[in-house]
Amino acid sequence: MSAKQIVAGQPTAGRPGGGLRLFQADWLAPVASILGGLLLWELFARFIIRNPLFLAAPSDVAVQIAELLGTGELQKHMAVSGAEFAIGLVLSIVIGIGMGFVLASSSIARKVAGPWIACLYATPTIAVAPLIILWFGIDIWSKVIVVVVNAVFPVIINTEAGLRATDRKLLETVECLGASKVQLFWNVMFPSAIPYILAGVRLAVGRAIVSVVVGELFGARAGLGFMLAQASEVFNMPRLFAAVVVLAFAGLVLTTLAQMLERALQPWNRV
Amino acid sequence: MSGLIIDQVSKRFGALEALRSISVDVAPGEFVSIVGPSGCGKTTLMRVIAGLEKPDSGSVSVNGKRVTGPGIDRGFVFQADSLLPWKTIWENAVLGLKLNGKLDAEATERTRKLLKLTGLTGFENFWPGQLSGGMRQRVNLARALALDPAVLLMDEPFSALDAQTREIMQAELLKIWEVGRKTVLFITHQIDEAIFLADKVVVLGRRPGRVKEVIPIEFDRPRELRLKRDPKFVELVDHIWSLIEGDVRDSVSEDAAASAA
């Protein structure tokens, strides 16, 4: 019996075109791609480069990750970086939505703050990370500030754009149903801005990860960026790659989470 | 005075005179259609009645109360898609009640009956995006009626539907209307739709928007769609067409000139 026949015999999840077959099609290719890439990397490192000072093989990196997990060192660094990321991102989202709302509702605020935000959004504010470390020290709060300074702008800009893009006809219709200003905001403007805000949050996630690592490179006591900097100073390639792999994996998990959040928050778009 | 009274309403937008002294009375339980070519100020008139636009002079009153802003004494059904995509059919239907803190057991029951009347039972938990245009417009109707308004105002509610669906919706609207006999003002650019539904058709002219003629429609109710093939019906359509034909031609050639320029 071929795989296809087995699948055809399975009850599907109930949705036309859904079920196990789609699951396979969605997951098989990415997983095969990753495994193939790892294999090529392994072969390249073992038989062509053949110098662990330049390139560590994935198997060496895996051993290193296992060791670091065994001693608990990796968990410690992940906890610190994770805390910086999470606090920074939450602050960015809260401040970003708040400021986006103020900008969307006041033309004076738009005129006063607009140019600043446009400039700062376009500037690679990551460049001021060393300065922020200098001002605020090497504990986690300096990194939280680096994260906010970088991640808040896409949220502000998208929130403002989303709120201002609300369909005027929908607003008037709901106004005719007797809605107050506050009710209009929560029933019409905010839900209609959600896709924009979530797109902003997704951009913020990427910026926040980079901010954590760069911030830690410039000064920290712990964290994945700190671990990376230490490893690179002593040419410990497996350790360096261990940090990079963990960061890549975190990026993958966070992107998936962001997509799940988008679906969960907009059930009406799932149909 | 009860019902809906539009009393000498005029409105200008700069050099454009949108409405010139429009007066229309809709008695309680009466169904009145307003028909006119594009540019006759139908939409402006509706916005004035809604309280979204202030008239330069004249007034609108509902059951003797002068309109000063949006209010739930008037129920609106606008052109397609004024449902909130992020609320289910049920949440959309009770939205007006909820916003006004009136969603008690009795209102819930009334809304349930309205959804049944509009053929939407079983679709309560669907999203608007899952429904056809005709069904969405029925939800709009149920939502407007759920608040039990004194007057129902419909602004070209079927204009976004295809011709066949539109015919069916007209017949269904009449069926629903027979149940409660609400006071209705129905705005359309379709002459046969205006006649088929109404007790009285108000014909508007354009530039400026003004009342050209008020025509009583005396066909018996309940009406069936085949009425549209009755010689007397066709005669009325011809008459109204002759009233607005010149205006329609002007509007078409103006559009052509505008797109050529």
GROMACS .gro file of N, CA, C and O in nm, chain B residues 11-12 25-26 36 40 47 64 78 92 105 118 123 127 147 150 152 157 166 173 185 217 226 231 238 249 256:
model
  108
  282LYS      N    1  -2.987   7.223   0.084
  282LYS     CA    2  -2.847   7.200   0.121
  282LYS      C    3  -2.758   7.234   0.002
  282LYS      O    4  -2.785   7.196  -0.111
  283ARG      N    5  -2.653   7.310   0.030
  283ARG     CA    6  -2.555   7.349  -0.071
  283ARG      C    7  -2.419   7.299  -0.032
  283ARG      O    8  -2.384   7.298   0.086
  296ASP      N    9  -4.358   6.379   0.301
  296ASP     CA   10  -4.420   6.327   0.423
  296ASP      C   11  -4.435   6.177   0.410
  296ASP      O   12  -4.482   6.129   0.307
  297VAL      N   13  -4.397   6.106   0.514
  297VAL     CA   14  -4.421   5.962   0.517
  297VAL      C   15  -4.509   5.936   0.638
  297VAL      O   16  -4.467   5.955   0.753
  307GLY      N   17  -3.472   5.882  -0.843
  307GLY     CA   18  -3.414   5.994  -0.916
  307GLY      C   19  -3.284   5.954  -0.981
  307GLY      O   20  -3.226   5.851  -0.945
  311CYS      N   21  -2.911   6.361  -0.809
  311CYS     CA   22  -3.032   6.430  -0.768
  311CYS      C   23  -3.030   6.458  -0.619
  311CYS      O   24  -3.125   6.514  -0.565
  318ARG      N   25  -2.838   6.142   0.416
  318ARG     CA   26  -2.745   6.181   0.522
  318ARG      C   27  -2.804   6.290   0.612
  318ARG      O   28  -2.776   6.294   0.731
  335GLY      N   29  -4.268   6.387   1.535
  335GLY     CA   30  -4.275   6.518   1.597
  335GLY      C   31  -4.146   6.565   1.659
  335GLY      O   32  -4.137   6.678   1.706
  349PHE      N   33  -2.808   5.064   0.462
  349PHE     CA   34  -2.731   5.133   0.359
  349PHE      C   35  -2.701   5.038   0.243
  349PHE      O   36  -2.738   4.922   0.245
  363ASN      N   37  -2.371   4.102   1.491
  363ASN     CA   38  -2.407   4.215   1.405
  363ASN      C   39  -2.555   4.251   1.422
  363ASN      O   40  -2.589   4.368   1.430
  376ALA      N   41  -3.400   4.015   2.751
  376ALA     CA   42  -3.457   3.889   2.702
  376ALA      C   43  -3.556   3.914   2.589
  376ALA      O   44  -3.559   3.843   2.489
  389THR      N   45  -3.616   3.677   0.823
  389THR     CA   46  -3.529   3.710   0.711
  389THR      C   47  -3.453   3.587   0.660
  389THR      O   48  -3.360   3.600   0.580
  394PHE      N   49  -2.763   3.060   1.075
  394PHE     CA   50  -2.640   3.129   1.031
  394PHE      C   51  -2.586   3.222   1.140
  394PHE      O   52  -2.495   3.299   1.115
  398TRP      N   53  -1.956   3.416   0.998
  398TRP     CA   54  -1.899   3.550   0.978
  398TRP      C   55  -1.962   3.609   0.853
  398TRP      O   56  -1.996   3.535   0.760
  418LEU      N   57  -3.386   4.717   1.652
  418LEU     CA   58  -3.398   4.831   1.744
  418LEU      C   59  -3.540   4.884   1.747
  418LEU      O   60  -3.570   4.977   1.820
  421ALA      N   61  -3.878   5.395   1.479
  421ALA     CA   62  -4.004   5.454   1.434
  421ALA      C   63  -4.010   5.456   1.281
  421ALA      O   64  -4.116   5.440   1.223
  423LEU      N   65  -3.797   5.330   0.912
  423LEU     CA   66  -3.690   5.253   0.850
  423LEU      C   67  -3.647   5.325   0.724
  423LEU      O   68  -3.728   5.356   0.637
  428PRO      N   69  -3.057   4.980  -0.099
  428PRO     CA   70  -3.003   4.863  -0.030
  428PRO      C   71  -2.971   4.746  -0.124
  428PRO      O   72  -2.890   4.662  -0.090
  437ARG      N   73  -3.184   4.081  -0.682
  437ARG     CA   74  -3.254   4.205  -0.646
  437ARG      C   75  -3.406   4.185  -0.653
  437ARG      O   76  -3.478   4.224  -0.563
  444LEU      N   77  -3.859   4.167   0.085
  444LEU     CA   78  -3.873   4.287   0.167
  444LEU      C   79  -4.021   4.318   0.190
  444LEU      O   80  -4.063   4.349   0.302
  456LEU      N   81  -3.895   5.476   0.431
  456LEU     CA   82  -3.853   5.562   0.320
  456LEU      C   83  -3.742   5.487   0.246
  456LEU      O   84  -3.640   5.452   0.304
  488ILE      N   85  -4.928   5.523  -0.561
  488ILE     CA   86  -4.928   5.391  -0.626
  488ILE      C   87  -5.041   5.310  -0.562
  488ILE      O   88  -5.037   5.282  -0.441
  497ARG      N   89  -4.504   3.940  -1.044
  497ARG     CA   90  -4.559   3.948  -1.180
  497ARG      C   91  -4.633   4.080  -1.203
  497ARG      O   92  -4.663   4.115  -1.315
  502PRO      N   93  -4.990   4.601  -1.740
  502PRO     CA   94  -4.984   4.719  -1.827
  502PRO      C   95  -4.986   4.851  -1.749
  502PRO      O   96  -4.916   4.946  -1.784
  509ASP      N   97  -4.312   5.409  -1.750
  509ASP     CA   98  -4.292   5.499  -1.863
  509ASP      C   99  -4.307   5.644  -1.822
  509ASP      O  100  -4.227   5.730  -1.861
  520ARG      N  101  -3.003   6.183  -1.919
  520ARG     CA  102  -2.917   6.211  -2.036
  520ARG      C  103  -2.810   6.315  -2.001
  520ARG      O  104  -2.693   6.298  -2.034
  527ALA      N  105  -1.951   6.167  -1.944
  527ALA     CA  106  -1.868   6.146  -2.062
  527ALA      C  107  -1.772   6.263  -2.080
  527ALA      O  108  -1.653   6.243  -2.105
   0.00000   0.00000   0.00000
